[in-house]
Coordinates of N, CA and C in Angstrom, one line a residue:
X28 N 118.7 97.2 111.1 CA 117.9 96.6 112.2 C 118.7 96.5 113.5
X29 N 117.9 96.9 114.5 CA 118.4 97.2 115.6 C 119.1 95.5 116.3
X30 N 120.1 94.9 117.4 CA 120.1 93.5 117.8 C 119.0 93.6 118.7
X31 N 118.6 92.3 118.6 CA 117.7 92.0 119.5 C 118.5 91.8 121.1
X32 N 117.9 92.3 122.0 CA 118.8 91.7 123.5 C 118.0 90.2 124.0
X33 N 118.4 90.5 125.2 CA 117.9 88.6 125.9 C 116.6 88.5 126.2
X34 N 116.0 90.0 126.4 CA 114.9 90.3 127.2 C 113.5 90.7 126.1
X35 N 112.8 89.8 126.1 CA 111.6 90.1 125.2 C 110.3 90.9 126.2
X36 N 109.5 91.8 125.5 CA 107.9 92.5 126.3 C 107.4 92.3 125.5
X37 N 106.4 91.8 125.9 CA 105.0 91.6 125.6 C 103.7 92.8 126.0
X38 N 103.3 93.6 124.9 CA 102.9 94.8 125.9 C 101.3 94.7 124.9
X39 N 100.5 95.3 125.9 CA 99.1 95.7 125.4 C 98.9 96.9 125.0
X40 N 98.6 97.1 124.3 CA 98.5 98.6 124.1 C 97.1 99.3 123.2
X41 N 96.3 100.3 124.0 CA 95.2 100.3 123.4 C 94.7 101.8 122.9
X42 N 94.3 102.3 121.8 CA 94.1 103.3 121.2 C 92.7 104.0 121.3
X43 N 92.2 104.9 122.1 CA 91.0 105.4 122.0 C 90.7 106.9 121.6
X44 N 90.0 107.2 121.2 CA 89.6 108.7 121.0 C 88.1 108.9 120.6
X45 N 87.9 109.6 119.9 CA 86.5 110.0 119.1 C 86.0 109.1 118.3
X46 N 85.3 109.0 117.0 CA 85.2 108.9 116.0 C 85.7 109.5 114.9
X47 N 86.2 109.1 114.2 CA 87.2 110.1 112.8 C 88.6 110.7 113.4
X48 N 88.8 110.3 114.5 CA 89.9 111.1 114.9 C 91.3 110.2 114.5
X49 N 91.3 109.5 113.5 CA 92.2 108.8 112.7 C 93.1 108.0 113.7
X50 N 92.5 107.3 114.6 CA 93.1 106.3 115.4 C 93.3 104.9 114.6
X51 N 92.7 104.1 113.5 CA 93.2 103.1 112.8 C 93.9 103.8 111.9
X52 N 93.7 105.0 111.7 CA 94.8 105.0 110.1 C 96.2 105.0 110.7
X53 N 96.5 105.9 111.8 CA 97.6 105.4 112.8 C 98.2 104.5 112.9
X54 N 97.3 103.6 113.1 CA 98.1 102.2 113.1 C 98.3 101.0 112.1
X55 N 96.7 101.5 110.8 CA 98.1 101.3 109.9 C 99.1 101.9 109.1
X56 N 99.1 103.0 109.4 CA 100.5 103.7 108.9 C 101.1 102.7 109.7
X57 N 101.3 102.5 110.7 CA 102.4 102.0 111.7 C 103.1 100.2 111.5
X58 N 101.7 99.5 111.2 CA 101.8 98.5 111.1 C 102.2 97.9 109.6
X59 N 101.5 98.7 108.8 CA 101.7 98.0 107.1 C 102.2 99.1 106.4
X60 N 102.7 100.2 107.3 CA 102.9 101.5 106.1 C 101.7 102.1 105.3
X61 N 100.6 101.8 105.6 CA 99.8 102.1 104.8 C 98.5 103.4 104.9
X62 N 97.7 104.3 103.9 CA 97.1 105.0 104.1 C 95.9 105.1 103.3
X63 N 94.9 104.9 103.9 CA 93.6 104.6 103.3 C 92.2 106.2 103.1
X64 N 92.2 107.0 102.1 CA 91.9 108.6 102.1 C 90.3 108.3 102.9
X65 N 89.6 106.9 102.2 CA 88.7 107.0 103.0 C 88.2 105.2 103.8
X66 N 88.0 105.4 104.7 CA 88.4 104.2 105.7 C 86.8 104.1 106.6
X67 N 86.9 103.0 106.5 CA 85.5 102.4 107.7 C 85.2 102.8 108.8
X68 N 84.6 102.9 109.7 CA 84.5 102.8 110.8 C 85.3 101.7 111.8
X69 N 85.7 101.8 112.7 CA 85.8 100.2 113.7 C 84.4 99.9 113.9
X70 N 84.7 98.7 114.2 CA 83.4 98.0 114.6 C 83.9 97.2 116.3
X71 N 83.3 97.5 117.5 CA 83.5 97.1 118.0 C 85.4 97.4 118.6
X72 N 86.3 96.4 118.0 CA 87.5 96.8 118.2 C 88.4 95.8 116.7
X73 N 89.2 96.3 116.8 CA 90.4 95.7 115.5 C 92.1 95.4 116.3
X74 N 92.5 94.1 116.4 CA 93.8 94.1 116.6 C 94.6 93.8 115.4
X75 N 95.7 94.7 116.0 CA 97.2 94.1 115.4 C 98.0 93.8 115.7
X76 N 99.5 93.6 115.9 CA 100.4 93.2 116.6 C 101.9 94.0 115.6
X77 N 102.9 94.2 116.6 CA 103.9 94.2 115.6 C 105.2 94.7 116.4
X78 N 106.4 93.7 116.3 CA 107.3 93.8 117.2 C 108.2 94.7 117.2
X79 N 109.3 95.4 117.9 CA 109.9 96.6 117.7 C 110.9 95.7 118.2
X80 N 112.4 96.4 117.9 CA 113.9 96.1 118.7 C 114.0 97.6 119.2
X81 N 114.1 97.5 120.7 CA 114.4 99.1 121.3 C 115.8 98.7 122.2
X82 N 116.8 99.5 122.1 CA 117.5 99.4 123.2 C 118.1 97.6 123.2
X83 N 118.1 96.9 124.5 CA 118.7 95.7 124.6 C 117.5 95.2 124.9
X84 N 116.1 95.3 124.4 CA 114.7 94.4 124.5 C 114.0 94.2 123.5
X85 N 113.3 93.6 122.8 CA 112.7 93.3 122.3 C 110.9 93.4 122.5
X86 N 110.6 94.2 121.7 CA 109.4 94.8 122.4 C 107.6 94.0 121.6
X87 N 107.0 93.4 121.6 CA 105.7 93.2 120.9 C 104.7 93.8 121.7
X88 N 104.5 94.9 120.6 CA 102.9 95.3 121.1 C 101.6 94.6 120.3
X89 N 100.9 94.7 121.0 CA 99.5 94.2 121.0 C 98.4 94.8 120.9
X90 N 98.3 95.3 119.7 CA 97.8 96.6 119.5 C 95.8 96.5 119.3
X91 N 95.1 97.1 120.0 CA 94.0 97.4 120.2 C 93.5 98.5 119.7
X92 N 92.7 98.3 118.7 CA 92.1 99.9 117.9 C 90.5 100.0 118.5
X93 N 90.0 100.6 119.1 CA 88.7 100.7 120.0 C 87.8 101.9 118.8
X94 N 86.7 100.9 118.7 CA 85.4 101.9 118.2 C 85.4 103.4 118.7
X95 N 85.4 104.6 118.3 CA 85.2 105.9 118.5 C 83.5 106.0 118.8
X96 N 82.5 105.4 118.0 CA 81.1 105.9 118.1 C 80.8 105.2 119.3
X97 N 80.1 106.6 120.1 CA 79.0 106.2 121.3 C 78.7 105.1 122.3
X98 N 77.7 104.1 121.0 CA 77.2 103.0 121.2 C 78.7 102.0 121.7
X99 N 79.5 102.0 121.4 CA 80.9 100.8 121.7 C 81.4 101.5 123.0
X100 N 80.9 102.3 123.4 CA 81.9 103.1 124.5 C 81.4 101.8 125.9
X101 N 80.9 101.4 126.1 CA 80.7 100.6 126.9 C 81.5 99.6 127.3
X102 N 82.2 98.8 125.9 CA 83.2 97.9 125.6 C 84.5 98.8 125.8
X103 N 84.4 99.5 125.8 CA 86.3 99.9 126.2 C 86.6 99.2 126.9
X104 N 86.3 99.5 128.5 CA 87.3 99.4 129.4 C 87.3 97.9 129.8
X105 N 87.0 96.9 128.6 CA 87.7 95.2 128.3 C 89.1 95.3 127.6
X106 N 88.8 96.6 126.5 CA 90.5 96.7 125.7 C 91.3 97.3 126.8
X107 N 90.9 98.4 127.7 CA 92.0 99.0 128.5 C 92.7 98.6 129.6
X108 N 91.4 97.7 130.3 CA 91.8 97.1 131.3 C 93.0 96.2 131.4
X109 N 94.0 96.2 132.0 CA 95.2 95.3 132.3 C 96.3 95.8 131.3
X110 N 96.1 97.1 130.3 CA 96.9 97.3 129.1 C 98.1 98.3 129.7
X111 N 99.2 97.8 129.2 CA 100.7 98.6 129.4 C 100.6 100.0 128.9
X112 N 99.8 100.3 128.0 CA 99.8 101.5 127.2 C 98.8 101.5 127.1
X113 N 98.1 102.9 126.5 CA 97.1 103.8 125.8 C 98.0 104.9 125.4
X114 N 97.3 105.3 123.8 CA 97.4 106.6 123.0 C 96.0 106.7 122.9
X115 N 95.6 107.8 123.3 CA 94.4 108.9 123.1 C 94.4 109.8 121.9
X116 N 93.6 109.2 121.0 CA 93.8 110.4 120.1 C 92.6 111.0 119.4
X117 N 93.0 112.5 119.0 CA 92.1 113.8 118.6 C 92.6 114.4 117.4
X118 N 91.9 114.4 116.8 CA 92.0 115.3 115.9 C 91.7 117.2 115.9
X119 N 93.2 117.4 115.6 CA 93.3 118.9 115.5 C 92.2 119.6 114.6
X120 N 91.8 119.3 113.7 CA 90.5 120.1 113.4 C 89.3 120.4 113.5
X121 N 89.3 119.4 115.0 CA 87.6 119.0 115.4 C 88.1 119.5 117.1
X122 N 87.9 120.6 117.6 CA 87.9 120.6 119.1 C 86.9 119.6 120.0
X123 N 85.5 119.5 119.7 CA 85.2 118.5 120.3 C 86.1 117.1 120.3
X124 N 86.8 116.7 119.8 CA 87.4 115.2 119.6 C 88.4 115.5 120.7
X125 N 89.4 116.9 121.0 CA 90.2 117.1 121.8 C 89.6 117.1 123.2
X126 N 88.3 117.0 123.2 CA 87.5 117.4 124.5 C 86.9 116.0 125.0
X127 N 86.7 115.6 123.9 CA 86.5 113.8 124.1 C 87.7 112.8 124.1
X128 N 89.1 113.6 123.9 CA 89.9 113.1 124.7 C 90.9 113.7 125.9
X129 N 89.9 114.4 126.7 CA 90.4 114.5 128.0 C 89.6 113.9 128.8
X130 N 88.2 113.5 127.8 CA 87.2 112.4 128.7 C 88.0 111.2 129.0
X131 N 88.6 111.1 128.3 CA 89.3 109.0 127.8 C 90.3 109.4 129.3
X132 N 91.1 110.5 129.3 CA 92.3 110.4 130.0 C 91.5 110.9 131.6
X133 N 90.3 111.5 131.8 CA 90.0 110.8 132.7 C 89.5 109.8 133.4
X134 N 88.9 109.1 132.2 CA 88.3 107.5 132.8 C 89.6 106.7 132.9
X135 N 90.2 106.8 132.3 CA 92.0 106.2 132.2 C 92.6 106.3 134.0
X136 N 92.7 107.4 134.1 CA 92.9 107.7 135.7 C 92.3 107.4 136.7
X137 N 90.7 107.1 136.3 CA 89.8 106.4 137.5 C 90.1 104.8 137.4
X138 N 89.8 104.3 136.0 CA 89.8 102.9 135.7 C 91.0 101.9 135.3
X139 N 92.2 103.1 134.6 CA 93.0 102.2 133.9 C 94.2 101.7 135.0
X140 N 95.3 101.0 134.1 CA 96.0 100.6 135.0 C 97.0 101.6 135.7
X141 N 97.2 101.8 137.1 CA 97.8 103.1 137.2 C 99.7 103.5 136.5
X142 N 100.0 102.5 136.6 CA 101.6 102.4 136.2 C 101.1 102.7 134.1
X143 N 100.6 102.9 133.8 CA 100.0 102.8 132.2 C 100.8 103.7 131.6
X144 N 101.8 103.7 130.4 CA 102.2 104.9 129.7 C 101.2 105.0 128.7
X145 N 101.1 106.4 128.9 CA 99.5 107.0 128.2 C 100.5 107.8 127.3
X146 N 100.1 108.3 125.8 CA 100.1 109.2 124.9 C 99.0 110.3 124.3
X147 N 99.2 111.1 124.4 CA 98.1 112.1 123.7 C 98.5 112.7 122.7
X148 N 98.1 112.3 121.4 CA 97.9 111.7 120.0 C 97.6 113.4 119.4
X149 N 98.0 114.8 118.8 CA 96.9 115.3 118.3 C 97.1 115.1 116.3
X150 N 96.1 114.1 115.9 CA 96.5 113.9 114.6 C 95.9 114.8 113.6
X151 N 96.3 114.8 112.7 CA 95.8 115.2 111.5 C 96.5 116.4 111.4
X152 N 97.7 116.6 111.9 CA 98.5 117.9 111.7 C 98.9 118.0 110.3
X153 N 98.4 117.5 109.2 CA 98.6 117.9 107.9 C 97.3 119.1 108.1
X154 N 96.6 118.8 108.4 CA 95.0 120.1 108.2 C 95.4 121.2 108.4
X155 N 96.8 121.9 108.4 CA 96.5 122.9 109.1 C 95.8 124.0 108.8
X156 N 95.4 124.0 107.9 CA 94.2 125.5 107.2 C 92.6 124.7 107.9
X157 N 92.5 123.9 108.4 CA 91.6 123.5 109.0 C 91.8 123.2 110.4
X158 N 92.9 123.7 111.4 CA 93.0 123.7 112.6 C 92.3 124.1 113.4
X159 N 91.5 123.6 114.5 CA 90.9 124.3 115.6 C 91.3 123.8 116.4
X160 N 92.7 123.6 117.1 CA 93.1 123.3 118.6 C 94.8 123.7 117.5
X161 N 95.1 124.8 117.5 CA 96.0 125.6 116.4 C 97.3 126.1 117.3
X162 N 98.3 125.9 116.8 CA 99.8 126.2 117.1 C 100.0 127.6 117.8
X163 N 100.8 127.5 118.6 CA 100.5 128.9 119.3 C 101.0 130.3 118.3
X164 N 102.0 130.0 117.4 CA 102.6 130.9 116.6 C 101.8 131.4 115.7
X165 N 100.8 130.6 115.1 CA 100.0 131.0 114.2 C 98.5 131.8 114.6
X166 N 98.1 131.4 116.0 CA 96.9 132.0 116.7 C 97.0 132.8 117.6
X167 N 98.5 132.9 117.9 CA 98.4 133.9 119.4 C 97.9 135.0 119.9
X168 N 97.6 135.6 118.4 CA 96.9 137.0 118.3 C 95.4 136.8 118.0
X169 N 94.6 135.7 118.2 CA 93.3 135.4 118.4 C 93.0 135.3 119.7
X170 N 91.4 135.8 119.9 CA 91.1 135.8 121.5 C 90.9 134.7 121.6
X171 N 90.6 133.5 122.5 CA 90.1 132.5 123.1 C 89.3 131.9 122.8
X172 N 87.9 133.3 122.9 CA 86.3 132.1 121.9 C 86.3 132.8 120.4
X173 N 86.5 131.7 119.5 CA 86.3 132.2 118.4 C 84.9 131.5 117.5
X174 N 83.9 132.4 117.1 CA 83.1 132.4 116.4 C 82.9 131.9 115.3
X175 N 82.5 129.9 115.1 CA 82.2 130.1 114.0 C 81.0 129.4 113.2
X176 N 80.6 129.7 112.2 CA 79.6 129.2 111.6 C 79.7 128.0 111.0
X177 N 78.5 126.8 110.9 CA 79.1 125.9 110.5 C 76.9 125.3 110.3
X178 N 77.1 125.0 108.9 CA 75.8 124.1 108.6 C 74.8 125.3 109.3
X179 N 74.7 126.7 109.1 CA 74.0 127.4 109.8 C 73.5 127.7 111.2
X180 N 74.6 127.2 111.6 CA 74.5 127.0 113.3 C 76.0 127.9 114.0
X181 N 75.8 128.6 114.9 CA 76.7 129.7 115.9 C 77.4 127.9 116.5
X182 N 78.7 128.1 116.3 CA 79.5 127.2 117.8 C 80.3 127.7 118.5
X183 N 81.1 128.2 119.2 CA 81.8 128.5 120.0 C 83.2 127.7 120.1
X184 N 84.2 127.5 119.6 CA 85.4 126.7 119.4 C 86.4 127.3 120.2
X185 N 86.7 127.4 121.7 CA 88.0 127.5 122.4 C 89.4 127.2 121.6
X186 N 90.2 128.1 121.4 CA 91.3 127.6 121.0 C 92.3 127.4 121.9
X187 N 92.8 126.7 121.5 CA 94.2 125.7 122.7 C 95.5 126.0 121.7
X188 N 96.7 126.6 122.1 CA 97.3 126.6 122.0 C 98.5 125.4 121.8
X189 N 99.5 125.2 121.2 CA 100.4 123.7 121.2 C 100.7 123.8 122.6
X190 N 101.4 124.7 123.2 CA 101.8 124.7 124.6 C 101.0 124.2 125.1
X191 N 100.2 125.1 125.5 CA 99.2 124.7 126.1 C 98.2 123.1 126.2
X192 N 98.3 122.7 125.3 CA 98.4 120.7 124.8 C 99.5 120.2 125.6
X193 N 100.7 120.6 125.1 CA 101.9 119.9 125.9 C 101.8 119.9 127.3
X194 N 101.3 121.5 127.8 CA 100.9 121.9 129.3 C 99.7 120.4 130.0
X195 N 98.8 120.2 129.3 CA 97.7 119.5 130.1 C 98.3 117.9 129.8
X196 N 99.4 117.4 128.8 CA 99.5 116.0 128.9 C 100.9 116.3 130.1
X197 N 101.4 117.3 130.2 CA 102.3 117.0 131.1 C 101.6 117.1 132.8
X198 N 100.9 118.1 132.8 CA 100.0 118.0 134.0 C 99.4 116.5 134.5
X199 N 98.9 116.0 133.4 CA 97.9 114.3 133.7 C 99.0 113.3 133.2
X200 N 100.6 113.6 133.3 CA 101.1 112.3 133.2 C 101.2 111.6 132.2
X201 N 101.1 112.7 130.8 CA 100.9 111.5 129.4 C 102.4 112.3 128.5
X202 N 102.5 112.0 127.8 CA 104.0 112.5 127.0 C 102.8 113.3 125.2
X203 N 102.9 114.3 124.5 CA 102.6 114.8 123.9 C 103.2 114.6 122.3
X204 N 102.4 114.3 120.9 CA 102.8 114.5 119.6 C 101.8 114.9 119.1
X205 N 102.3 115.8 117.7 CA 101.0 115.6 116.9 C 101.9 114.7 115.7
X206 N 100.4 114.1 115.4 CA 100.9 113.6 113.8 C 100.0 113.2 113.0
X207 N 100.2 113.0 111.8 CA 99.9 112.4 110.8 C 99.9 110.9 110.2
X208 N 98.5 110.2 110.0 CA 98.6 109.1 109.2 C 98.7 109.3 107.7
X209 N 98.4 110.2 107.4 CA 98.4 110.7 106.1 C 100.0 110.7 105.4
X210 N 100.7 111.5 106.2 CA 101.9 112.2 105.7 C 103.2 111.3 106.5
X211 N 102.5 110.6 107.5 CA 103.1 109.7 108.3 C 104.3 110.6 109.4
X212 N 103.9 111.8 109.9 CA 104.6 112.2 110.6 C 104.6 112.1 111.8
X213 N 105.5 111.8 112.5 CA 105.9 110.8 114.1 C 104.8 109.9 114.0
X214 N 104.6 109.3 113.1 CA 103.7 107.9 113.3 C 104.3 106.8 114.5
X215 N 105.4 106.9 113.5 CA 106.4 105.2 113.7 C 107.3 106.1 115.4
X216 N 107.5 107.7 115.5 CA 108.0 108.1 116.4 C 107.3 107.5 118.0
X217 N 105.7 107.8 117.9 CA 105.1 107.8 119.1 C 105.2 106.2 119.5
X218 N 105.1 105.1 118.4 CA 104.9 104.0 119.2 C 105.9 103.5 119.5
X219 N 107.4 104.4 119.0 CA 108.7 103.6 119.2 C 109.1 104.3 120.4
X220 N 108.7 105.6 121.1 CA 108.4 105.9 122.3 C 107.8 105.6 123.4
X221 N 106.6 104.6 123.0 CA 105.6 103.8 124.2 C 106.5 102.7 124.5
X222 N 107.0 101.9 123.3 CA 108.0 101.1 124.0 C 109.0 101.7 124.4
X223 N 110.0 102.2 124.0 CA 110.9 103.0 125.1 C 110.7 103.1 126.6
X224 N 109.5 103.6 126.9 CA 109.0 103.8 128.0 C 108.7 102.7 128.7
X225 N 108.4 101.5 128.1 CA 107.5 100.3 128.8 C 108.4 100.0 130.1
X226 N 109.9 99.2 129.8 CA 110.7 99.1 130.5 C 110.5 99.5 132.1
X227 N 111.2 101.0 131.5 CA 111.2 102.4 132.9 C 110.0 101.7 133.9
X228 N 108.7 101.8 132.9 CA 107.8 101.8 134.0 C 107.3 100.8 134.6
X229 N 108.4 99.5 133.9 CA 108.0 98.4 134.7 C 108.1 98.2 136.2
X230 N 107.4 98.1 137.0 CA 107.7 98.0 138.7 C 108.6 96.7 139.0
X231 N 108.7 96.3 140.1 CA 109.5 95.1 140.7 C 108.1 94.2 140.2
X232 N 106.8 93.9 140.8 CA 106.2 92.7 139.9 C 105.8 93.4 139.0
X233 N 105.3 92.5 137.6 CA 104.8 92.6 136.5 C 103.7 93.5 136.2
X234 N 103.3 94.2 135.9 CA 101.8 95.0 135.8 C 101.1 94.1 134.8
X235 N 99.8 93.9 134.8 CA 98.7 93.7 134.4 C 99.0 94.4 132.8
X236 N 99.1 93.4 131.8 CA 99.4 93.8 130.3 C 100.9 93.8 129.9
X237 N 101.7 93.5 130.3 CA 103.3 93.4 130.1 C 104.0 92.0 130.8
X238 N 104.5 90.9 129.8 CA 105.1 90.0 130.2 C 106.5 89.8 129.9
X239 N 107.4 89.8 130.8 CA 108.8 89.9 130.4 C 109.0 88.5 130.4
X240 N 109.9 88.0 129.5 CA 110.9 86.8 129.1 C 111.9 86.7 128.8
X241 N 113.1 85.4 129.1 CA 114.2 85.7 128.9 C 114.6 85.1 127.5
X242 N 113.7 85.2 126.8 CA 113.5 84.2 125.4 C 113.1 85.9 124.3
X243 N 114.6 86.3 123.0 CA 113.5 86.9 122.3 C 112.5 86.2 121.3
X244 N 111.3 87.8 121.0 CA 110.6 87.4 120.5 C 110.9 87.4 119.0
X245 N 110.2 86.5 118.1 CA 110.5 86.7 116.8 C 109.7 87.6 116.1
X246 N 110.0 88.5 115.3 CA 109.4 89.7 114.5 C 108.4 89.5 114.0
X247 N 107.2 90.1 114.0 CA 106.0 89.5 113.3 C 105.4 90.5 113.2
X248 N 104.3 90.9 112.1 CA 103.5 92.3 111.9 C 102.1 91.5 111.2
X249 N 101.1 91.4 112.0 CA 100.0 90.7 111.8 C 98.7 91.7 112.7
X250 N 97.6 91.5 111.4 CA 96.5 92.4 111.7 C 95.3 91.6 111.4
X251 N 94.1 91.6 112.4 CA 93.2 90.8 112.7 C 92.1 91.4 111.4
X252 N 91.9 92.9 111.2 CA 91.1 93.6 110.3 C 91.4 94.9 110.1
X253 N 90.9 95.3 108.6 CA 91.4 96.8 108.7 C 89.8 97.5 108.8
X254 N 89.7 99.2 109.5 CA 89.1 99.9 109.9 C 88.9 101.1 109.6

């Protein structure tokens, strides 16, 4: 275990994407280690909390899991608003979910806080025989629109390249993983990187969702409901 330093954060941090795009299993991989094959919906929203030792600070995030379906999309921007962080996340097997989150990281840019370290999440990178937003090594020699059938209906599925991912979160200012809640791959990496980041991006006054103190905090890993 890492020492704790003098300096405790208090940070918000809020998770949006699709529906199914494995944003709670995320976090509880992250928070309880744990992996659920088939999992509820959110309702509305789910917190948790859970403190990190990074560096000479002591970090507590405040973790906000936001509804993916439709109808709750109205209620976001109460979880986003004033939050130190957002991770956006999509699922690599569903290109719509990747396209519904470049929606989030634009309303993020109109609405959110501007100093915000943002993440772009692509999960489910255990699927890869079910990829459609596919590694560049494995697709390079595919054209662009690829044709496929699905429930007897033509769709049209653009493939994106990994670069090319990396390309558009480095363009809009967000830092890039894929992972897994399944297999738990860079789970515990991405969020131990949001706080890394918190710090840096602190300005001279406080931003809206981050409270520094000269008191640390004591380690706690507590969850309001699972989703």
């Amino acid at each position: 275990m890492a020492t704790i330093g003098k300096n405790s954060i208090n940070a918000k941090l809020v998770l949006l994407g699709d529906m199914g795009a494995g944003k709670s299993s995320l976090v509880l991989r992250f928070v309880k280690g744990q992996f659920l094959e088939f999992q509820e919906s959110t309702i509305g929203a789910a917190f948790f909390s859970q403190t990190l030792a990074v560096s000479d600070a002591t970090v507590k995030l405040e973790i906000w899991d936001t509804a993916g379906q439709e109808r709750y999309h109205s209620l976001a921007p109460m979880y986003y608003r004033g939050a130190a962080a957002a991770i956006i996340v999509y699922d690599i097997s569903r290109m719509d979910s990747f396209e519904k989150a470049k929606k989030w990281v634009q309303e993020l840019q109109k609405q959110g806080n501007p100093d915000m370290v943002t993440a772009l999440a692509g999960n489910k990178c255990d699927l890869e025989e079910k990829r459609e937003v596919p590694t560049e090594a494995s697709f390079s020699f595919l054209p662009t629109i690829h044709m496929q059938k699905m429930q007897g209906l033509e769709h049209e599925i653009k493939l994106i390249t990994l670069s090319e991912a990396k390309a558009y979160a480095e363009e809009n200012g967000l830092f890039f993983m894929e992972t897994s809640a399944k297999t738990a791959i860079n789970v515990n990496d991405i969020f131990y990187e949001i706080a890394r980041r918190l710090p840096r991006a602190q300005p001279a006054q406080q931003p809206a969702g981050m409270v520094l103190s000269d008191r640390p905090a004591e380690r706690s890993t507590t969850s309001a409901c699972c989703s």
